[in-house]
CSV table of C-alpha atoms in Angstrom, one decimal:
chain,number,residue,atom,x,y,z
W,1,UNK,CA,56.4,163.0,187.3
W,2,UNK,CA,53.8,160.7,185.9
W,3,UNK,CA,53.0,161.7,182.2
W,4,UNK,CA,56.6,163.0,181.6
W,5,UNK,CA,57.7,163.3,178.0
W,6,UNK,CA,61.1,163.4,176.5
W,7,UNK,CA,63.8,163.8,179.2
W,8,UNK,CA,66.6,166.2,179.2
W,9,UNK,CA,69.1,164.2,177.5
W,10,UNK,CA,71.9,166.2,179.0
W,11,UNK,CA,71.2,165.2,182.5
W,12,UNK,CA,69.1,162.0,182.3
W,13,UNK,CA,71.3,158.6,182.7
W,14,UNK,CA,68.8,155.7,182.3
W,15,UNK,CA,65.3,155.5,181.2
W,16,UNK,CA,62.8,153.5,183.1
W,17,UNK,CA,59.6,151.8,182.0
W,18,UNK,CA,57.9,154.7,183.6
W,19,UNK,CA,59.1,157.7,184.6
W,20,UNK,CA,61.4,158.0,187.6
W,21,UNK,CA,63.7,160.8,188.5
W,22,UNK,CA,66.3,158.6,190.2
W,23,UNK,CA,68.3,158.6,187.2
W,24,UNK,CA,68.4,162.3,186.6
W,25,UNK,CA,72.2,164.0,187.4
W,26,UNK,CA,70.3,166.7,189.3
W,27,UNK,CA,70.7,164.6,192.6
W,28,UNK,CA,74.3,165.5,192.6
W,29,UNK,CA,73.4,169.0,193.6
W,30,UNK,CA,72.4,167.6,197.2
W,31,UNK,CA,76.2,166.2,197.5
W,32,UNK,CA,77.4,170.2,196.7
W,33,UNK,CA,74.5,171.4,198.7
W,34,UNK,CA,75.7,169.6,201.9
W,35,UNK,CA,79.5,170.7,201.2
W,36,UNK,CA,78.2,174.1,201.5
W,37,UNK,CA,76.3,174.0,204.6
W,38,UNK,CA,79.1,172.2,206.3
W,39,UNK,CA,81.5,174.9,205.1
W,40,UNK,CA,83.3,172.4,203.6
W,41,UNK,CA,82.9,174.3,200.0
W,42,UNK,CA,82.7,177.8,199.5
W,43,UNK,CA,80.2,179.4,197.1
W,44,UNK,CA,82.2,182.3,195.6
W,45,UNK,CA,85.1,180.2,195.3
W,46,UNK,CA,83.3,177.6,193.0
W,47,UNK,CA,81.4,180.2,191.0
W,48,UNK,CA,85.0,181.8,190.2
W,49,UNK,CA,86.5,178.8,188.8
W,50,UNK,CA,89.5,178.2,191.5
W,51,UNK,CA,90.4,174.7,192.6
W,52,UNK,CA,88.4,173.9,195.8
W,53,UNK,CA,89.8,171.7,198.6
W,54,UNK,CA,88.4,168.0,198.1
W,55,UNK,CA,85.4,167.1,200.5
W,56,UNK,CA,86.6,165.4,203.4
W,57,UNK,CA,84.3,162.4,202.6
W,58,UNK,CA,83.1,161.0,199.3
W,59,UNK,CA,79.3,161.4,199.0
W,60,UNK,CA,79.4,157.6,197.3
W,61,UNK,CA,81.5,154.7,197.4
W,62,UNK,CA,81.3,151.5,194.9
W,63,UNK,CA,82.9,148.4,196.6
W,64,UNK,CA,84.2,145.4,194.2
W,65,UNK,CA,84.1,142.8,196.9
W,66,UNK,CA,85.4,140.3,194.1
W,67,UNK,CA,86.4,140.0,190.8
W,68,UNK,CA,84.9,136.1,190.4
W,69,UNK,CA,81.5,135.4,188.9
W,70,UNK,CA,79.8,132.1,188.5
W,71,UNK,CA,78.6,133.6,184.8
W,72,UNK,CA,80.5,134.6,181.9
W,73,UNK,CA,78.1,137.2,179.9
W,74,UNK,CA,79.2,137.5,176.0
W,75,UNK,CA,78.7,141.2,177.0
W,76,UNK,CA,80.6,141.4,179.6
W,77,UNK,CA,83.5,144.0,179.0
W,78,UNK,CA,85.3,143.1,182.5
W,79,UNK,CA,86.3,139.5,181.9
W,80,UNK,CA,89.7,140.5,180.5
W,81,UNK,CA,90.1,142.7,183.2
W,82,UNK,CA,89.2,140.4,186.2
W,83,UNK,CA,91.3,137.8,184.7
W,84,UNK,CA,94.1,140.1,184.9
W,85,UNK,CA,93.3,140.7,188.3
W,86,UNK,CA,93.3,136.9,189.0
W,87,UNK,CA,89.6,136.9,190.0
W,88,UNK,CA,90.8,138.5,193.3
W,89,UNK,CA,88.5,138.8,196.4
W,90,UNK,CA,89.0,141.1,199.3
W,91,UNK,CA,90.1,139.6,202.5
W,92,UNK,CA,87.6,139.9,205.5
W,93,UNK,CA,89.9,142.1,207.8
W,94,UNK,CA,90.2,144.6,204.8
W,95,UNK,CA,86.6,144.7,204.5
W,96,UNK,CA,86.3,145.5,208.0
W,97,UNK,CA,88.6,148.3,208.0
W,98,UNK,CA,87.0,149.8,204.7
W,99,UNK,CA,83.5,149.7,206.5
W,100,UNK,CA,85.0,151.2,209.6
W,101,UNK,CA,86.3,153.9,207.5
W,102,UNK,CA,82.8,154.5,205.6
W,103,UNK,CA,81.0,154.8,209.0
W,104,UNK,CA,83.6,157.1,210.9
W,105,UNK,CA,83.6,159.5,207.6
W,106,UNK,CA,79.9,159.4,207.2
W,107,UNK,CA,79.8,158.2,203.3
W,108,UNK,CA,76.1,158.4,202.2
W,109,UNK,CA,75.9,155.7,199.7
W,110,UNK,CA,77.7,152.4,199.6
W,111,UNK,CA,77.2,150.6,196.4
W,112,UNK,CA,78.3,146.9,196.3
W,113,UNK,CA,79.1,146.0,192.4
W,114,UNK,CA,80.0,143.8,189.8
W,115,UNK,CA,83.8,143.5,188.6
W,116,UNK,CA,82.3,140.1,189.6
W,117,UNK,CA,79.3,138.9,191.7
W,118,UNK,CA,79.4,140.9,194.8
W,119,UNK,CA,77.0,138.2,196.7
W,120,UNK,CA,79.1,135.3,196.0
W,121,UNK,CA,81.7,136.7,198.6
W,122,UNK,CA,82.3,134.9,201.5
W,123,UNK,CA,79.1,133.0,200.5
W,124,UNK,CA,76.9,135.8,200.9
W,125,UNK,CA,78.5,137.8,203.6
W,126,UNK,CA,77.9,141.0,202.2
W,127,UNK,CA,74.4,141.2,203.4
W,128,UNK,CA,75.9,141.3,207.1
W,129,UNK,CA,77.7,144.3,206.1
W,130,UNK,CA,74.8,146.1,205.1
W,131,UNK,CA,72.6,145.1,207.9
W,132,UNK,CA,75.3,146.9,210.0
W,133,UNK,CA,75.6,150.4,208.0
W,134,UNK,CA,74.5,153.2,210.5
W,135,UNK,CA,70.6,153.8,208.9
W,136,UNK,CA,70.7,157.6,210.4
W,137,UNK,CA,73.5,158.1,207.6
W,138,UNK,CA,74.3,155.6,205.0
W,139,UNK,CA,72.3,153.4,202.5
W,140,UNK,CA,73.2,150.5,200.3
W,141,UNK,CA,72.6,149.9,196.7
W,142,UNK,CA,73.7,146.7,194.5
W,143,UNK,CA,74.2,145.5,191.2
W,144,UNK,CA,73.9,141.6,190.9
W,145,UNK,CA,73.0,138.7,189.2
W,146,UNK,CA,70.6,137.7,191.6
W,147,UNK,CA,71.2,134.0,191.3
W,148,UNK,CA,72.3,133.8,195.1
W,149,UNK,CA,70.3,136.7,196.3
W,150,UNK,CA,68.5,134.9,199.0
W,151,UNK,CA,71.4,136.1,201.3
W,152,UNK,CA,69.6,139.5,201.0
W,153,UNK,CA,66.6,138.1,202.7
W,154,UNK,CA,67.2,139.8,206.0
W,155,UNK,CA,64.8,142.7,206.9
W,156,UNK,CA,67.6,144.4,208.7
W,157,UNK,CA,69.3,144.5,205.3
W,158,UNK,CA,66.6,145.4,203.4
W,159,UNK,CA,65.7,148.6,205.5
W,160,UNK,CA,69.3,149.7,204.8
W,161,UNK,CA,69.2,149.5,200.7
W,162,UNK,CA,67.7,151.8,198.1
W,163,UNK,CA,68.0,149.7,195.3
W,164,UNK,CA,68.7,146.4,193.7
W,165,UNK,CA,69.8,146.4,190.0
W,166,UNK,CA,69.4,142.9,188.5
W,167,UNK,CA,70.9,142.0,185.4
W,168,UNK,CA,68.6,140.6,182.8
W,169,UNK,CA,69.3,139.3,179.6
W,170,UNK,CA,67.3,136.4,179.1
W,171,UNK,CA,63.9,134.8,179.5
W,172,UNK,CA,64.4,130.9,180.0
W,173,UNK,CA,67.1,128.3,180.5
W,174,UNK,CA,68.1,128.3,177.2
W,175,UNK,CA,68.4,131.1,176.2
W,176,UNK,CA,70.4,132.4,179.7
W,177,UNK,CA,72.7,129.8,178.9
W,178,UNK,CA,73.6,130.9,175.4
W,179,UNK,CA,74.1,134.5,176.7
W,180,UNK,CA,76.1,133.6,180.2
W,181,UNK,CA,77.1,130.0,179.6
W,182,UNK,CA,75.4,128.1,182.5
W,183,UNK,CA,72.1,126.8,183.1
W,184,UNK,CA,69.7,126.3,185.9
W,185,UNK,CA,70.4,130.0,187.0
W,186,UNK,CA,67.1,131.9,185.5
W,187,UNK,CA,64.8,129.8,187.9
W,188,UNK,CA,66.9,131.1,191.0
W,189,UNK,CA,67.0,134.6,190.1
W,190,UNK,CA,63.4,134.6,189.7
W,191,UNK,CA,62.8,132.8,192.9
W,192,UNK,CA,65.1,135.2,194.7
W,193,UNK,CA,63.3,138.4,193.3
W,194,UNK,CA,60.2,136.9,194.8
W,195,UNK,CA,61.6,136.0,198.1
W,196,UNK,CA,62.9,139.4,198.8
W,197,UNK,CA,59.4,141.1,197.6
W,198,UNK,CA,57.8,138.9,200.2
W,199,UNK,CA,60.3,139.7,202.8
W,200,UNK,CA,59.6,143.6,202.4
W,201,UNK,CA,55.6,143.3,202.2
W,202,UNK,CA,55.6,140.7,205.5
W,203,UNK,CA,58.3,143.4,207.2
W,204,UNK,CA,56.2,146.5,205.8
W,205,UNK,CA,59.8,147.6,204.2
W,206,UNK,CA,59.2,150.2,201.3
W,207,UNK,CA,62.8,149.6,199.9
W,208,UNK,CA,64.9,148.5,198.3
W,209,UNK,CA,63.4,149.0,194.6
W,210,UNK,CA,64.5,145.8,193.2
W,211,UNK,CA,64.7,146.6,189.3
W,212,UNK,CA,65.1,144.7,185.9
W,213,UNK,CA,68.3,146.0,184.3
W,214,UNK,CA,67.2,144.5,180.6
W,215,UNK,CA,70.9,144.7,179.1
W,216,UNK,CA,70.9,144.3,175.2
W,217,UNK,CA,73.8,142.9,173.4
W,218,UNK,CA,74.5,141.4,169.8
W,219,UNK,CA,73.1,137.7,170.9
W,220,UNK,CA,69.8,138.9,172.8
W,221,UNK,CA,68.6,141.8,170.6
W,222,UNK,CA,65.9,139.9,168.8
W,223,UNK,CA,64.4,138.5,172.2
W,224,UNK,CA,63.3,141.7,173.7
W,225,UNK,CA,59.5,141.0,174.0
W,226,UNK,CA,60.2,137.5,175.6
W,227,UNK,CA,62.8,139.2,177.9
W,228,UNK,CA,60.3,141.8,179.0
W,229,UNK,CA,57.4,139.5,179.6
W,230,UNK,CA,59.8,137.4,181.8
W,231,UNK,CA,60.7,140.6,183.8
W,232,UNK,CA,56.8,141.6,184.3
W,233,UNK,CA,56.2,137.8,185.1
W,234,UNK,CA,58.7,137.9,187.9
W,235,UNK,CA,57.6,141.0,189.7
W,236,UNK,CA,60.5,143.7,189.5
W,237,UNK,CA,59.6,147.1,191.0
W,238,UNK,CA,60.8,148.8,187.5
W,239,UNK,CA,62.2,147.6,184.3
W,240,UNK,CA,65.3,149.4,182.8
W,241,UNK,CA,66.7,148.9,179.3
W,242,UNK,CA,70.1,149.3,178.5
W,243,UNK,CA,72.2,148.8,175.4
W,244,UNK,CA,75.4,147.6,176.4
W,245,UNK,CA,78.4,149.8,175.2
W,246,UNK,CA,81.7,149.8,174.1
W,247,UNK,CA,83.1,151.8,177.5
W,248,UNK,CA,86.3,151.0,177.8
W,249,UNK,CA,89.3,150.4,175.3
W,250,UNK,CA,89.4,147.8,173.6
W,251,UNK,CA,85.9,146.2,173.9
W,252,UNK,CA,83.8,145.5,171.1
W,253,UNK,CA,80.2,144.4,172.2
W,254,UNK,CA,77.9,147.1,171.2
W,255,UNK,CA,75.1,146.4,168.7
W,256,UNK,CA,76.2,146.8,164.9
W,257,UNK,CA,74.3,149.5,162.9
W,258,UNK,CA,72.0,147.2,161.3
W,259,UNK,CA,71.0,145.8,164.9
W,260,UNK,CA,70.3,149.1,165.8
W,261,UNK,CA,67.8,149.5,163.2
W,262,UNK,CA,66.1,145.9,164.1
W,263,UNK,CA,66.1,146.5,167.7
W,264,UNK,CA,64.7,150.1,167.0
W,265,UNK,CA,61.6,148.2,165.3
W,266,UNK,CA,61.4,145.8,167.8
W,267,UNK,CA,61.3,148.2,170.5
W,268,UNK,CA,58.9,150.4,169.0
W,269,UNK,CA,56.2,147.7,168.6
W,270,UNK,CA,56.7,146.5,172.0
W,271,UNK,CA,55.8,150.3,173.3
W,272,UNK,CA,52.9,149.8,170.9
W,273,UNK,CA,51.7,146.4,172.2
W,274,UNK,CA,52.1,147.3,176.0
W,275,UNK,CA,51.6,151.1,175.7
W,276,UNK,CA,55.0,151.7,176.9
W,277,UNK,CA,55.0,155.8,176.1
W,278,UNK,CA,57.5,156.7,178.0
W,279,UNK,CA,59.8,154.4,176.4
W,280,UNK,CA,58.8,155.2,172.9
W,281,UNK,CA,58.9,159.2,173.6
W,282,UNK,CA,62.9,158.3,174.5
W,283,UNK,CA,63.2,155.6,172.0
W,284,UNK,CA,66.0,158.0,170.5
W,285,UNK,CA,67.8,158.4,174.0
W,286,UNK,CA,67.7,154.8,174.8
W,287,UNK,CA,69.7,154.0,171.6
W,288,UNK,CA,71.5,156.5,171.1
W,289,UNK,CA,74.8,157.6,172.8
W,290,UNK,CA,74.9,158.4,176.5
W,291,UNK,CA,77.9,160.7,176.4
W,292,UNK,CA,78.2,164.6,176.0
W,293,UNK,CA,78.6,166.5,173.0
W,294,UNK,CA,81.0,169.6,172.9
W,295,UNK,CA,84.0,170.2,174.9
W,296,UNK,CA,84.7,170.0,178.3
W,297,UNK,CA,87.8,170.8,180.9
W,298,UNK,CA,86.0,170.5,184.0
W,299,UNK,CA,84.7,167.3,185.9
W,300,UNK,CA,83.0,168.6,189.4
W,301,UNK,CA,83.0,164.6,190.3
W,302,UNK,CA,86.5,164.1,190.7
W,303,UNK,CA,87.5,168.2,191.4
W,304,UNK,CA,85.1,168.1,194.3
W,305,UNK,CA,85.6,164.0,195.5
W,306,UNK,CA,82.0,163.1,194.9
W,307,UNK,CA,82.9,159.5,193.9
W,308,UNK,CA,85.1,156.8,194.6
W,309,UNK,CA,85.8,153.4,193.6
W,310,UNK,CA,87.6,150.4,196.1
W,311,UNK,CA,88.3,147.1,193.9
W,312,UNK,CA,88.9,143.7,195.3
W,313,UNK,CA,92.8,144.1,196.2
W,314,UNK,CA,92.5,147.3,198.2
W,315,UNK,CA,93.2,149.8,195.1
W,316,UNK,CA,91.1,153.1,195.1
W,317,UNK,CA,90.3,155.3,192.3
W,318,UNK,CA,88.0,158.3,191.9
W,319,UNK,CA,87.1,157.9,188.3
W,320,UNK,CA,85.5,154.7,187.2
W,321,UNK,CA,87.0,154.0,183.7
W,322,UNK,CA,90.4,154.9,185.2
W,323,UNK,CA,90.4,151.9,187.6
W,324,UNK,CA,93.3,149.1,187.0
W,325,UNK,CA,95.5,152.0,185.7
W,326,UNK,CA,98.2,152.2,188.4
W,327,UNK,CA,98.8,156.1,187.5
W,328,UNK,CA,95.3,156.8,188.4
W,329,UNK,CA,95.5,155.0,191.9
W,330,UNK,CA,95.1,157.4,194.4
W,331,UNK,CA,95.8,154.5,197.4
W,332,UNK,CA,95.7,151.0,198.2
W,333,UNK,CA,93.7,149.5,201.6
W,334,UNK,CA,96.6,147.2,201.9
W,335,UNK,CA,98.8,150.1,203.0
W,336,UNK,CA,96.5,152.7,204.5
W,337,UNK,CA,93.0,152.9,205.8
W,338,UNK,CA,90.5,154.9,203.3
W,339,UNK,CA,90.0,157.7,205.5
W,340,UNK,CA,93.9,158.4,205.6
W,341,UNK,CA,93.8,157.8,201.6
W,342,UNK,CA,91.2,160.3,200.9
W,343,UNK,CA,92.4,163.6,200.5
W,344,UNK,CA,96.1,162.9,200.4
W,345,UNK,CA,98.7,164.1,198.3
W,346,UNK,CA,98.0,161.1,195.6
W,347,UNK,CA,94.6,161.9,195.7
W,348,UNK,CA,94.9,165.6,194.9
W,349,UNK,CA,97.6,164.9,191.9
W,350,UNK,CA,95.4,162.1,190.1
W,351,UNK,CA,92.3,164.5,190.6
W,352,UNK,CA,94.4,167.2,188.6
W,353,UNK,CA,95.6,165.1,186.3
W,354,UNK,CA,91.8,163.5,185.0
W,355,UNK,CA,91.0,167.0,184.6
W,356,UNK,CA,94.1,168.1,182.8
W,357,UNK,CA,93.7,165.3,180.5
W,358,UNK,CA,89.8,165.8,179.6
W,359,UNK,CA,90.2,167.6,176.8
W,360,UNK,CA,92.8,165.4,175.2
W,361,UNK,CA,91.3,162.1,176.1
W,362,UNK,CA,87.5,163.0,175.4
W,363,UNK,CA,86.3,160.9,178.2
W,364,UNK,CA,83.0,162.5,178.6
W,365,UNK,CA,82.2,161.2,175.3
W,366,UNK,CA,81.8,157.2,176.5
W,367,UNK,CA,78.5,157.3,178.5
W,368,UNK,CA,80.2,159.2,181.5
W,369,UNK,CA,77.2,160.3,184.2
W,370,UNK,CA,79.7,162.4,185.8
W,371,UNK,CA,80.1,164.9,182.9
W,372,UNK,CA,76.3,164.9,183.5
W,373,UNK,CA,76.5,165.8,187.0
W,374,UNK,CA,79.0,168.4,186.3
W,375,UNK,CA,77.0,170.2,183.8
W,376,UNK,CA,74.1,170.3,186.5
W,377,UNK,CA,76.4,171.5,189.1
W,378,UNK,CA,77.7,174.0,186.8
W,379,UNK,CA,74.1,175.0,185.8
W,380,UNK,CA,72.9,175.4,189.5
W,381,UNK,CA,76.3,177.8,190.3
W,382,UNK,CA,75.1,180.0,187.6
W,383,UNK,CA,71.6,180.4,188.8
W,384,UNK,CA,70.1,178.4,185.8
W,385,UNK,CA,68.7,175.6,187.8
W,386,UNK,CA,67.9,175.4,191.5
W,387,UNK,CA,68.8,173.0,194.2
W,388,UNK,CA,66.5,170.3,194.7
W,389,UNK,CA,64.1,170.4,197.6
W,390,UNK,CA,64.7,168.2,200.9
W,391,UNK,CA,61.6,166.4,200.2
W,392,UNK,CA,62.9,165.1,196.6
W,393,UNK,CA,66.0,163.4,198.4
W,394,UNK,CA,64.4,159.7,198.5
W,395,UNK,CA,62.6,159.7,195.3
W,396,UNK,CA,66.1,160.8,193.6
W,397,UNK,CA,67.7,157.9,195.5
W,398,UNK,CA,70.2,160.5,196.4
W,399,UNK,CA,72.2,158.4,198.4
W,400,UNK,CA,74.2,157.7,195.3
W,401,UNK,CA,75.7,159.4,192.3
């Protein structure tokens, strides 16, 4: 893909410093093809619009081990919600049962995410769970602030990981403190990234891809060059650029219209200075809305059961922005195991409810990657795009949707 120009904005989710295809929604086609090959899905039924059975397993699951975090970023839209959950952390017995279900079901991708910071759960014990994943069927990914990233410095852990997205929003101790309210952290982030890269080299491990995810907010938007230079100096495998957005109700963190104008100029100057042609060619995508235009009444992600979210208190959801709303919870690990919740009556009811409300809610307008997966799947079912070749599975990070 080197030298690729502007992306198809209807299927692309994020833009990296250099062309990468792993943030294209096309990778959802692997999950559909797997369902067709296993007999869990029927091609004719999918094409005629009838509601299919839910897949017997989600393709990928996001786990929020804890709602607590060491820092308080000014752009974090989850702080109020985490407070409402009383910064809950999952108990070890529940985590054990959850991973037992994931193994039993053969879930492909397990992503450990930040409602809070996953690596502070049980002082880094998440690394042990990753090291015990079935390497034949499953891979792990993580979104982390990397302050305690040394807990991942185990070859068996890293062998089972596809990516680590590191939140980057500052370039020195003072700017880190301005954004996150804590000192002495950015040096730890750099040290831990370099440590993991060293473990990878010494053990001949290709992955995970350790990426800087530069998050641009109302405070740091004028520091772009300094943040970029710092990211390059640390030695990340790739650099992503994301403007924080008002992804959930009651949130107001996105750049103002004037700040967007100023940031566009800074970004174009950076692209000129460092010959970042790919970013320049896709500047409108980077700065623009990430949702989908038009009207939609189908969400293949929810309809087929491609994804799940498991919160620290055991609640299970099938749509990311809906978590925290009891009426969209399909079950709780306090009372049932994950494999018992999946595909049950409540799951089927919620899946139908989410789709039925798409038209009125306009959920697909707020940067939802699932509507882009839906459009790709629909295009494949109508013969407009081909299913993907097997040899692109790894390069697309297709363990995860």
